[in-house]
Short mmCIF file of C-alpha atoms and ligand atoms in Angstrom, two decimals:
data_model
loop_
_atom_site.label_atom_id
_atom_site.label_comp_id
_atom_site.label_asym_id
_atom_site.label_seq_id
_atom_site.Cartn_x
_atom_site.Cartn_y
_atom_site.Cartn_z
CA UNK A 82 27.15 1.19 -1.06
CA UNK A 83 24.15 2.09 -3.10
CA UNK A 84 23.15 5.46 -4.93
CA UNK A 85 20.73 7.95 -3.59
CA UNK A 86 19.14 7.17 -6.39
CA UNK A 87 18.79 3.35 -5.26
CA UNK A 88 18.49 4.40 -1.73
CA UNK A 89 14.95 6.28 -2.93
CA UNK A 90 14.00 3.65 -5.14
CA UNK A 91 13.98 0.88 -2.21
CA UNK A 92 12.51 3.11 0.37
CA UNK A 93 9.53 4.22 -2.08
CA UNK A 94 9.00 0.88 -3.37
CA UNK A 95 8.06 -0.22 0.56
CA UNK A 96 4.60 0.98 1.91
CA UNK A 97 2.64 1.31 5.18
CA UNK A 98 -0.91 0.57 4.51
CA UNK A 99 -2.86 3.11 6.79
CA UNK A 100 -6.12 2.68 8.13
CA UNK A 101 -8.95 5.24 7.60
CA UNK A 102 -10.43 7.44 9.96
CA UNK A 103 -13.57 10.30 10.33
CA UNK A 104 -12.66 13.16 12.12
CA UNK A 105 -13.99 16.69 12.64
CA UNK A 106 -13.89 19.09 9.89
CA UNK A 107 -12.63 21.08 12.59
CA UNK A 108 -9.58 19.23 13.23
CA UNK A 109 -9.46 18.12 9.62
CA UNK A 110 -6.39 20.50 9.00
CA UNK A 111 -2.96 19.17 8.14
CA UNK A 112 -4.53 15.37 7.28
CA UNK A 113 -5.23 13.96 4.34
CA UNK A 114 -8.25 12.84 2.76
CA UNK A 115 -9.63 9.84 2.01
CA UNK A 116 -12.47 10.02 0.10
CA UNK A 117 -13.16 12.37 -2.86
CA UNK A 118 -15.18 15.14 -3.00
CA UNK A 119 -18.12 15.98 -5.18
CA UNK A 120 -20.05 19.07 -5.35
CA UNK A 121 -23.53 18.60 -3.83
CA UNK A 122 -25.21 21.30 -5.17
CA UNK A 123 -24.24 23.48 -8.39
CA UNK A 124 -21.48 26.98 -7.11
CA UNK A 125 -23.31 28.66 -6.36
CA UNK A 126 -26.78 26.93 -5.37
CA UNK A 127 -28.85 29.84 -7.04
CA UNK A 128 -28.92 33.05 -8.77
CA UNK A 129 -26.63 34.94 -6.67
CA UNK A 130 -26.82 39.01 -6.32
CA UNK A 131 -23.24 40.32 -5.63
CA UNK A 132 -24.38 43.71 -5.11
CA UNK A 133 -26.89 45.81 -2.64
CA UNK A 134 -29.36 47.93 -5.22
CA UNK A 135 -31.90 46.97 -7.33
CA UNK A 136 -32.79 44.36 -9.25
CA UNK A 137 -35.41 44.62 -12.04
CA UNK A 138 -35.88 42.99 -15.60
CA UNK A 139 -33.29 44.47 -18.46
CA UNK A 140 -36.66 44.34 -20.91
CA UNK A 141 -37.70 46.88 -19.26
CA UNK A 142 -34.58 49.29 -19.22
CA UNK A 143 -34.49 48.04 -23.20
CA UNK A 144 -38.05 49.52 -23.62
CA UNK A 145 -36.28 52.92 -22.46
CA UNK A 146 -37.75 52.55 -18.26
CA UNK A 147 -34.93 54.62 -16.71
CA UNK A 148 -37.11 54.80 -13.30
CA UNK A 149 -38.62 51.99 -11.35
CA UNK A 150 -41.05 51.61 -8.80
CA UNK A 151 -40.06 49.84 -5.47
CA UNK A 152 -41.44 46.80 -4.92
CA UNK A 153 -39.70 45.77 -1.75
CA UNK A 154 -36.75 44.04 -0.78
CA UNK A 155 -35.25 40.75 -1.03
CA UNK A 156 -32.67 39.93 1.70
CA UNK A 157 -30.03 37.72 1.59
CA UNK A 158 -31.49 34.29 3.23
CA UNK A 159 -34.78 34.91 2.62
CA UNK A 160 -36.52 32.68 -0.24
CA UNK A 161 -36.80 34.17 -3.37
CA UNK A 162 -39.26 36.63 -3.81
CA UNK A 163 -41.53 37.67 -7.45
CA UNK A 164 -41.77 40.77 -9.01
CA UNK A 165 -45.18 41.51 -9.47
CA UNK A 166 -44.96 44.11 -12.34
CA UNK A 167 -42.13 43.49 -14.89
CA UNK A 168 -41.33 47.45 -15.05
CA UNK A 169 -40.77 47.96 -11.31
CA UNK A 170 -37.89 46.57 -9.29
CA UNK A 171 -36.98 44.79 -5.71
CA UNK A 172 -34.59 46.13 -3.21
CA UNK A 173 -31.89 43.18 -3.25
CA UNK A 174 -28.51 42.72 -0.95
CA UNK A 175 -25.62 41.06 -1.38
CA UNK A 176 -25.41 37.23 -1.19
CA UNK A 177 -29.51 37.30 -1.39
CA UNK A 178 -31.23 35.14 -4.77
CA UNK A 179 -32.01 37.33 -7.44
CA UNK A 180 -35.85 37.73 -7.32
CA UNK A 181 -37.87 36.07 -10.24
CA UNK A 182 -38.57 38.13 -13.18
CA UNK A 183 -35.44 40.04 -12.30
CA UNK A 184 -32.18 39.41 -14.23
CA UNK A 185 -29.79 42.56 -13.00
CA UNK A 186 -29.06 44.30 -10.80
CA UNK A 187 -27.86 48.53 -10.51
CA UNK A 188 -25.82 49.75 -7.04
CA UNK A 189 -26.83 51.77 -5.14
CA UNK A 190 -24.59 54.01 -5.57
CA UNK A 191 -25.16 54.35 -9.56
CA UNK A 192 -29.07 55.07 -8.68
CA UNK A 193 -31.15 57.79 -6.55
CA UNK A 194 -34.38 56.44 -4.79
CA UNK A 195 -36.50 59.37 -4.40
CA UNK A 196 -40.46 58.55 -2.95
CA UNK A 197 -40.11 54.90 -3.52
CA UNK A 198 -39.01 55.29 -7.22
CA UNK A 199 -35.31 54.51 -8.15
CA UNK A 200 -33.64 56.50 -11.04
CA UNK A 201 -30.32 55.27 -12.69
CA UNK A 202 -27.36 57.52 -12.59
CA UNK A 203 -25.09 55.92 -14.44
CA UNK A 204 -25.50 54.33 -17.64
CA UNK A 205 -25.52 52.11 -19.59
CA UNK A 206 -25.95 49.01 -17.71
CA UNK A 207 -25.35 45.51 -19.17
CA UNK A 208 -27.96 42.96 -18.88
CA UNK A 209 -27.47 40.35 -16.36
CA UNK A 210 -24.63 42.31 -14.37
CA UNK A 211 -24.21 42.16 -11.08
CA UNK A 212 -25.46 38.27 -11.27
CA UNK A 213 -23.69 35.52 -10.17
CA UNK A 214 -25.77 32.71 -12.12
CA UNK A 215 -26.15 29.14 -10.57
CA UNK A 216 -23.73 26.73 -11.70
CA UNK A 217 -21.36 29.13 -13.36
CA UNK A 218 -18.08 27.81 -11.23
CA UNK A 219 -18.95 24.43 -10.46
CA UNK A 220 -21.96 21.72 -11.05
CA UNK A 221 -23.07 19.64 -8.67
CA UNK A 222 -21.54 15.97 -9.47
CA UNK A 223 -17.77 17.84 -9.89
CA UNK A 224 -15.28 15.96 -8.55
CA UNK A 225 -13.41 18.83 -6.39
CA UNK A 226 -10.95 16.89 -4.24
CA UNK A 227 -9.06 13.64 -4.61
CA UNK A 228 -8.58 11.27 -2.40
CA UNK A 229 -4.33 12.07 -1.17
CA UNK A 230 -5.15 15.56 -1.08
CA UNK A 231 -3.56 17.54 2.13
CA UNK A 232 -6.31 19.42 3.67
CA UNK A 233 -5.18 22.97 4.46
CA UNK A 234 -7.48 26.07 4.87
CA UNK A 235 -8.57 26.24 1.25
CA UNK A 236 -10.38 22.85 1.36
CA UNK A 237 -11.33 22.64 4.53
CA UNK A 238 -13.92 25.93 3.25
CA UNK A 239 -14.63 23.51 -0.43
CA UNK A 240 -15.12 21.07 2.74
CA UNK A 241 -17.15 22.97 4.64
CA UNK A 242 -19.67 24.30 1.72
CA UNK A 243 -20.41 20.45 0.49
CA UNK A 244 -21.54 19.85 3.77
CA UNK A 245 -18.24 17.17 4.69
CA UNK A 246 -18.52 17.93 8.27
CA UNK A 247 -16.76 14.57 9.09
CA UNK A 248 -14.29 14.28 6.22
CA UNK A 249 -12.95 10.66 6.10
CA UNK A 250 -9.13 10.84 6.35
CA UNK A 251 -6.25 8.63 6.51
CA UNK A 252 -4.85 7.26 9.67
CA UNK A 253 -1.54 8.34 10.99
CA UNK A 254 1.56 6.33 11.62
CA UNK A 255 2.68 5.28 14.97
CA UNK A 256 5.81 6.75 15.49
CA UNK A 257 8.62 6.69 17.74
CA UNK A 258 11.51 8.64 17.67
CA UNK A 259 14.59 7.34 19.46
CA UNK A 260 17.87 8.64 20.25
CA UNK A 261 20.98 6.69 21.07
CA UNK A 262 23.77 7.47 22.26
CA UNK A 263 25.84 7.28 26.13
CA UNK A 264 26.83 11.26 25.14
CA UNK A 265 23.79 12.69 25.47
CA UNK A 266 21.11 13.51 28.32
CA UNK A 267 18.25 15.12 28.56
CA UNK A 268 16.97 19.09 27.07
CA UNK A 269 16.28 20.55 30.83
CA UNK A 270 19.42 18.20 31.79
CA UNK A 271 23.11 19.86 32.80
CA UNK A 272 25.20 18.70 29.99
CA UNK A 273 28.65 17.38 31.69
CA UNK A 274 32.03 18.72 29.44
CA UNK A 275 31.56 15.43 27.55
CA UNK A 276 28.39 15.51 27.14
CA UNK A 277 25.46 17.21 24.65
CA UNK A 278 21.87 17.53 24.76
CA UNK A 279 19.88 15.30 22.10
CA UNK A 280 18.85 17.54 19.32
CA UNK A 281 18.07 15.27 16.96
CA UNK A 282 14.95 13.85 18.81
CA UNK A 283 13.43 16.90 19.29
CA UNK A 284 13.91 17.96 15.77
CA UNK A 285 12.47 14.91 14.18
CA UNK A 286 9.61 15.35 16.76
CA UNK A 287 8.88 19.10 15.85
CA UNK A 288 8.99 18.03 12.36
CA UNK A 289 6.73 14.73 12.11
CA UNK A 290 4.18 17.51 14.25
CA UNK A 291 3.61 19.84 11.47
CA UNK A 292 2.62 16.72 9.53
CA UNK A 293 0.23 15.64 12.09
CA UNK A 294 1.93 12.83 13.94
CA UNK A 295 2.54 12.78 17.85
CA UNK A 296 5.93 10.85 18.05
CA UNK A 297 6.85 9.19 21.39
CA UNK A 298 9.81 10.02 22.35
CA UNK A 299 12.72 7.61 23.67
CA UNK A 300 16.72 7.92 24.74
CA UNK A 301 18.79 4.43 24.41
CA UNK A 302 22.52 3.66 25.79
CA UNK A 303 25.03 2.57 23.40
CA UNK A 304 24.33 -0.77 25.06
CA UNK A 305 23.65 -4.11 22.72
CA UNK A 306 21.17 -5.25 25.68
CA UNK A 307 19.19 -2.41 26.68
CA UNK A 308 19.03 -1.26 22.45
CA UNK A 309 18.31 -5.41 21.95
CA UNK A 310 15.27 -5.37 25.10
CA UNK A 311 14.10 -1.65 24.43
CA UNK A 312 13.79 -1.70 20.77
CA UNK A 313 12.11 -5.02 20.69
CA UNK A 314 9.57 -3.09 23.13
CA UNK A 315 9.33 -0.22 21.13
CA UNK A 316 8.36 -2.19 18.00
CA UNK A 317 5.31 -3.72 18.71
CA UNK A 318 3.40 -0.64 19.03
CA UNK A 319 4.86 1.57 16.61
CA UNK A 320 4.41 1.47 12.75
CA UNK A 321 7.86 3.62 12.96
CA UNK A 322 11.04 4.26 14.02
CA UNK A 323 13.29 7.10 13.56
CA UNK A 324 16.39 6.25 14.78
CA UNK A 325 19.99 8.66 15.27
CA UNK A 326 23.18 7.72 16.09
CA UNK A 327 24.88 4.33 16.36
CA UNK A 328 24.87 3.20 12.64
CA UNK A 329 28.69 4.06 11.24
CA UNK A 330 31.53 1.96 12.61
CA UNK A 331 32.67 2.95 15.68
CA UNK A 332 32.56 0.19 18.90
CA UNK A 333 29.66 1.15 19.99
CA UNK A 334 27.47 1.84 16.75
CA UNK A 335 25.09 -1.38 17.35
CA UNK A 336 21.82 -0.35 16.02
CA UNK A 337 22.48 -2.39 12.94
CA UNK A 338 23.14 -5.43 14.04
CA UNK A 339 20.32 -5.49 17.21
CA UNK A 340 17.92 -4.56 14.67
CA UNK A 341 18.47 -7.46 12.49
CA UNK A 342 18.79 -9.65 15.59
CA UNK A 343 15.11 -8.37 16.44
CA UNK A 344 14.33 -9.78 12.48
CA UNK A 345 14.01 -6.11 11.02
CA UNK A 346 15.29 -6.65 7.57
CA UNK A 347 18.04 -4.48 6.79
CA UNK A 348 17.03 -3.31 3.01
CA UNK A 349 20.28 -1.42 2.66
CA UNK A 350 23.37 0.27 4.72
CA UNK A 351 25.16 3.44 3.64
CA UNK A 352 24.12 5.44 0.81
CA UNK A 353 26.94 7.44 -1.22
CA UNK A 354 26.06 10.61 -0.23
CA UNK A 355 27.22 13.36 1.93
CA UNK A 356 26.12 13.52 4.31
CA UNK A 357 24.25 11.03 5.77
CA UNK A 358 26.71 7.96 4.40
CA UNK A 359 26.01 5.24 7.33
CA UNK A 360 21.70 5.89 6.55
CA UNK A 361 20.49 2.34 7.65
CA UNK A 362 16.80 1.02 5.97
CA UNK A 363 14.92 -2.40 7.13
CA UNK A 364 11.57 -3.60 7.57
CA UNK A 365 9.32 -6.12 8.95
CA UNK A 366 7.77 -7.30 6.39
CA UNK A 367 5.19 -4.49 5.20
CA UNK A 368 4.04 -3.94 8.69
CA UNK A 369 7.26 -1.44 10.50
CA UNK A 370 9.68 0.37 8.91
CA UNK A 371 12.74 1.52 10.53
CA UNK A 372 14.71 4.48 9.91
CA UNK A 373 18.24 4.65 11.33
CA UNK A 374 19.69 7.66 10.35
CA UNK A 375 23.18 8.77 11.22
CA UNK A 376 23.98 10.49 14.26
CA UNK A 377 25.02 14.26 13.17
CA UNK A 378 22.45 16.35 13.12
CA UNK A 379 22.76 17.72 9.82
CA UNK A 380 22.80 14.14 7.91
CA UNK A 381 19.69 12.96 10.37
CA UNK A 382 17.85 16.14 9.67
CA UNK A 383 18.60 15.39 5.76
CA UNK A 384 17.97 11.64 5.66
CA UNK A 385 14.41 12.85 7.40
CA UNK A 386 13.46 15.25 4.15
CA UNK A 387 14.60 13.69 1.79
CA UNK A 388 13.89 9.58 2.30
CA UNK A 389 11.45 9.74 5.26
CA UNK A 390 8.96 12.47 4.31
CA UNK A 391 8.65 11.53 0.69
CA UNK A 392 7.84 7.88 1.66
CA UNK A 393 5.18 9.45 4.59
CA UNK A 394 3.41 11.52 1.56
CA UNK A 395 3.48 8.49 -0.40
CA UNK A 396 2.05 6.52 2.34
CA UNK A 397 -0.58 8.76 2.58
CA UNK A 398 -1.56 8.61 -1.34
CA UNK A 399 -0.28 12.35 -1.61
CA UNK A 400 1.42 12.75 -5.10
CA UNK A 401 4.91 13.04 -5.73
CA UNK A 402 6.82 16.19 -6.11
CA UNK A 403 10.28 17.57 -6.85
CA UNK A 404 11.02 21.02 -6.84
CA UNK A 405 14.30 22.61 -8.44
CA UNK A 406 16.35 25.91 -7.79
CA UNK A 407 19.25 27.60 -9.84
CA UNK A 408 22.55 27.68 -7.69
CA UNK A 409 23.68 31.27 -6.96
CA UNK A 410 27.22 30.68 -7.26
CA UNK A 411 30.20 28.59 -8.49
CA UNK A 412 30.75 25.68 -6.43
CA UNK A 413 33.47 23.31 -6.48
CA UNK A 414 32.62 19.18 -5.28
CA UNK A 415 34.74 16.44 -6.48
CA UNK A 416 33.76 13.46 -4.73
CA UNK A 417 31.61 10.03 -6.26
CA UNK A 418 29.22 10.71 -3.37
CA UNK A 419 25.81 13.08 -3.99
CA UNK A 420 26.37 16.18 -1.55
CA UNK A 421 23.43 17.91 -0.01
CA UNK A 422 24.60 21.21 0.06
CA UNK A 423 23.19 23.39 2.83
CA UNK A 424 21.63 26.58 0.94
CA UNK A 425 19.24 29.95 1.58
CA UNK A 426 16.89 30.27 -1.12
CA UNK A 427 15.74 33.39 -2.51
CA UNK A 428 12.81 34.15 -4.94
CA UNK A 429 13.77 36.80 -7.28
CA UNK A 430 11.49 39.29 -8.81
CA UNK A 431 11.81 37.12 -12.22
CA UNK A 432 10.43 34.53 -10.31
CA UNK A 433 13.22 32.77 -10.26
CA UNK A 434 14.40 30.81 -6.96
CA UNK A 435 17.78 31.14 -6.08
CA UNK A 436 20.09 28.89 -3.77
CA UNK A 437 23.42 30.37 -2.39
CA UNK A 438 25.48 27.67 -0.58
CA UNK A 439 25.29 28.28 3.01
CA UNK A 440 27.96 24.61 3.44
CA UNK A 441 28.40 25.90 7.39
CA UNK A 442 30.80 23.33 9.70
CA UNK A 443 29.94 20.14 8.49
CA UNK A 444 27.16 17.58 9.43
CA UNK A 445 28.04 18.46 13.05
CA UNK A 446 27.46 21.95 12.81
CA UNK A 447 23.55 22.17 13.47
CA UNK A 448 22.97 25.80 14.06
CA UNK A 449 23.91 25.62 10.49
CA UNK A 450 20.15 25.33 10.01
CA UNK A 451 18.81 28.19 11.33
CA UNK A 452 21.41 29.86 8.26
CA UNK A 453 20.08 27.69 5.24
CA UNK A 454 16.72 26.41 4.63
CA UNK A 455 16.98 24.07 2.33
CA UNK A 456 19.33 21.40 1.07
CA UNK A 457 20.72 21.38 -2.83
CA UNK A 458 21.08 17.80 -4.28
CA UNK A 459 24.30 17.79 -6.22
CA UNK A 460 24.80 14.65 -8.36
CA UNK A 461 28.01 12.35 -7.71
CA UNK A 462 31.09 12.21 -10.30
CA UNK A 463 31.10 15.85 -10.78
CA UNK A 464 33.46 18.66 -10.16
CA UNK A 465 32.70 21.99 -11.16
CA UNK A 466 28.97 22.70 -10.33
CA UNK A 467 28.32 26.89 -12.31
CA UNK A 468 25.95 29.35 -11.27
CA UNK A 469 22.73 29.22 -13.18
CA UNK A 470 22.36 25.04 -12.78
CA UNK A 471 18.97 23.75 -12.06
CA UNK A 472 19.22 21.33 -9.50
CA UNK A 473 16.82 19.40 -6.64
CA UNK A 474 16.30 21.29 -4.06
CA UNK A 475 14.95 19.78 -0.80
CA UNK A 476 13.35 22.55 1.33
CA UNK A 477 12.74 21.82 5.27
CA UNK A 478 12.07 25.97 6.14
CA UNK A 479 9.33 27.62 2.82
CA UNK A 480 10.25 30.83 2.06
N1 LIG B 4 35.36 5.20 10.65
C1 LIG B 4 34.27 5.88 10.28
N2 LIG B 4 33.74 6.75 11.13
C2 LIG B 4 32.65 7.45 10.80
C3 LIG B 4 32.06 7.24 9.53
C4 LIG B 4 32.63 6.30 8.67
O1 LIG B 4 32.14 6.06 7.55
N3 LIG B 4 33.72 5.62 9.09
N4 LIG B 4 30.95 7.96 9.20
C5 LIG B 4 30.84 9.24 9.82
C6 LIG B 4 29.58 9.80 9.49
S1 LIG B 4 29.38 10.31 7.91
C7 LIG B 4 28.60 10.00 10.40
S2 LIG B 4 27.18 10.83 9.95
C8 LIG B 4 28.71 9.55 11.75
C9 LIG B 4 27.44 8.75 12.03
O2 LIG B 4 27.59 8.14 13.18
P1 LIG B 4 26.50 7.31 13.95
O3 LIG B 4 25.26 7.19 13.22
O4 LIG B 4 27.15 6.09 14.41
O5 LIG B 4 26.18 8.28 15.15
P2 LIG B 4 26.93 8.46 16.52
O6 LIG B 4 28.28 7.92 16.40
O7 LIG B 4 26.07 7.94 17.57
O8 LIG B 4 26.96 10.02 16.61
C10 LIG B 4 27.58 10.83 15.66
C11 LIG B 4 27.56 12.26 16.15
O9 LIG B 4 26.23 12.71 16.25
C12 LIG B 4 25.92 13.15 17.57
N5 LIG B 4 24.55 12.78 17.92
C13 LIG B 4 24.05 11.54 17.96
N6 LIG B 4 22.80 11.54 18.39
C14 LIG B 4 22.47 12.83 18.63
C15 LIG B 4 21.30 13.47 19.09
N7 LIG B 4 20.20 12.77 19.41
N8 LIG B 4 21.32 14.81 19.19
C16 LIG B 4 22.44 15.50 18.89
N9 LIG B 4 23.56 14.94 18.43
C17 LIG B 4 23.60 13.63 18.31
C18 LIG B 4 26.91 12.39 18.42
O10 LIG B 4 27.09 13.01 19.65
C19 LIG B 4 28.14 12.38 17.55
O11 LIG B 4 28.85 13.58 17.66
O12 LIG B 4 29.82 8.74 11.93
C20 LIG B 4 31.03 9.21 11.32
N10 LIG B 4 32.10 8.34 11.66
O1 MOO B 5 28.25 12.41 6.38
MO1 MOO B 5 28.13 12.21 8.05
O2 MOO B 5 26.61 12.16 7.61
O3 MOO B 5 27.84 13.25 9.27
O4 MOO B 5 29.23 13.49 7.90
MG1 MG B 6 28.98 6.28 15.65
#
């Protein structure tokens, strides 16, 4: 049995290579770009007035001018206009260029325009205010994005102002999601006394959604033929495969040995960890990866955060990270296996984040979830874990 550790190692040293694809800037949210991004013009393009007054040239105010003449007025989209004598001034709104010869610009609530001629109320006024110059937040040439970067509302708008309007993003997996098992039937389907509906399925579905990817969906008998014929099926259009159930050692847990009779490579079997122990890993080659994770809910829904998702980001160039969280309480775990301990975190107003062990009814108990939100990562060969330890924490539900 190999360490979590080992387990992560193996998985993240594998990789799907995924195609590239344009798509809409509109339905460029949730993917993940593959290209960078430069600026195309300088932020912002011109001179930019950031308040409706007046603008006029600060010489003149220096020379003591506390009223100006009206020009006219400079709207916002209209090219920039001139001002014809240096001690008058031009009407100017918000978002329009600053007019040349003028450098600031006065509210209009700090001045009173009385027969065309504006007088300043308030004083003093600072040269170049109200200006937002060309160039001052980005030039053009800036890299702004990186290719791996997840596209959410904030650069789809970086997007949309460079003009990307069919950002080039990477592909995503083919995916199928496949549960086994002769227990259960289907969500809309009257569960006999023996049986349950599959939960896992639609779980792994939901999640590998908010990431983009449209799963298909599949049910298998515990049945060495029909897992041997449908499997082989199911893996020569799929990238993919999530599997639950039939991995540990009952008489029916087959998955592992059909798979490697359909030449997936099994890369490892059971990871010491709890729980999650009978997590299966293979490959074909670097072309489909398969993901048999044990049947409970709990250990498939943890085996899906913390190998699969990881290994998807990586896939999809999207750096690495690891996020921590101090445990609330004592908590007591002898065992030489790593235990994902079900917590609820909390942010404090410190700014700390808190977990509090929510440990439920074991890896079978999968309401459980809906009381936690996140899973704490408690290293093996250790007993007495105190209040105040940093450790990983693997979150599935943000605060
Ligand atoms: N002798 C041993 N028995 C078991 C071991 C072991 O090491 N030695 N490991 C236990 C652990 S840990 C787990 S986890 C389970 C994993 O079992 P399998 O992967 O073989 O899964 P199944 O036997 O098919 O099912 C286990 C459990 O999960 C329920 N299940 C399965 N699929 C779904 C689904 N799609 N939706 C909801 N629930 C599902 C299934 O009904 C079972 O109750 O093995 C232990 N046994
Ligand atoms: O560890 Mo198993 O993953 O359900 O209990
Ligand atoms: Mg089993």
């Amino acid at each position: 049995m190999i360490s979590v550790n080992e387990a992560t190692s193996l998985i993240l040293s594998t990789q799907l290579r995924l195609k590239k694809e344009h798509v809409n800037l509109q339905e460029a949210s949730g993917r993940v770009l593959a290209m960078e991004i430069f600026a195309d013009r300088n932020f912002p393009p011109f001179d930019r007035v950031t308040m409706d007054g007046i603008a006029f040239a600060f010489k003149a105010y220096e020379a003591g001018l506390r009223t100006f003449a009206i020009e006219g007025t400079q709207l916002a989209g209209e090219e920039a206009k001139s001002l014809q004598n240096s001690d008058a001034a031009l009407e100017v709104m918000t978002g329009a260029v600053l007019p040349v010869g003028c450098d600031t610009v006065v509210p209009y609530e700090d001045i009173e325009i009385t027969n065309g001629q504006a007088k300043f109320t308030v004083e003093p006024i600072r040269e170049g205010q109200n200006v937002h110059k060309e160039g001052r937040d980005q030039k053009k040439g800036t890299k702004l994005l990186d290719t791996g970067t997840l596209i959410r509302a904030s650069e789809i708008a970086v997007l949309a102002t460079v003009g990307a309007a069919v950002p080039r993003v990477f592909c995503l997996p083919k995916v199928a999601v496949i549960a086994t098992g002769d227990e259960l039937v289907a969500v809309d389907d009257h569960p006999e006394p023996y049986q349950i509906r599959s939960s896992n399925s639609q779980a792994l579905a939901a999640a590998l959604q908010s990431w983009g990817v449209e799963p298909e969906i599949f049910h298998i008998k515990d049945d060495k033929e029909s897992l041997q014929e449908q499997l082989g099926n199911i893996l020569k259009p799929n990238d993919v495969l999530l599997l639950s159930g039939g991995v540990s050692k009952g008489k029916a847990d087959y998955l592992p040995e059909v798979l490697e009779s359909l030449q997936v490579q099994k890369i490892f079997h059971r990871v010491a960890q709890k729980p999650g122990k009978p997590f299966w890993f293979g490959r074909i080659g670097e072309k489909k990866f398969v993901f048999a994770f044990p049947g409970n809910p709990i250990s498939t829904f943890m085996c899906f955060h913390r190998y699969f998702l990881p290994w998807l980001k990586a896939c999809l160039g999207i750096a690495p990270t690891e996020q921590y969280a101090k445990l609330s309480e004592d908590f007591d775990f002898a065992s030489p296996l790593t235990y994902f301990l079900q917590v609820k975190t909390h942010l404090d107003k410190d700014g700390v984040l808190w977990a509090q062990p929510r440990s439920g009814g074991g890896s079978g108990d999968l309401a459980n979830l809906l009381y936690a939100n996140a899973f704490l990562e408690l290293p093996p060969n250790r007993q007495n874990f105190k209040k105040g330890e940093s450790l990983r924490l693997i979150t599935y539900n943000p605060l």
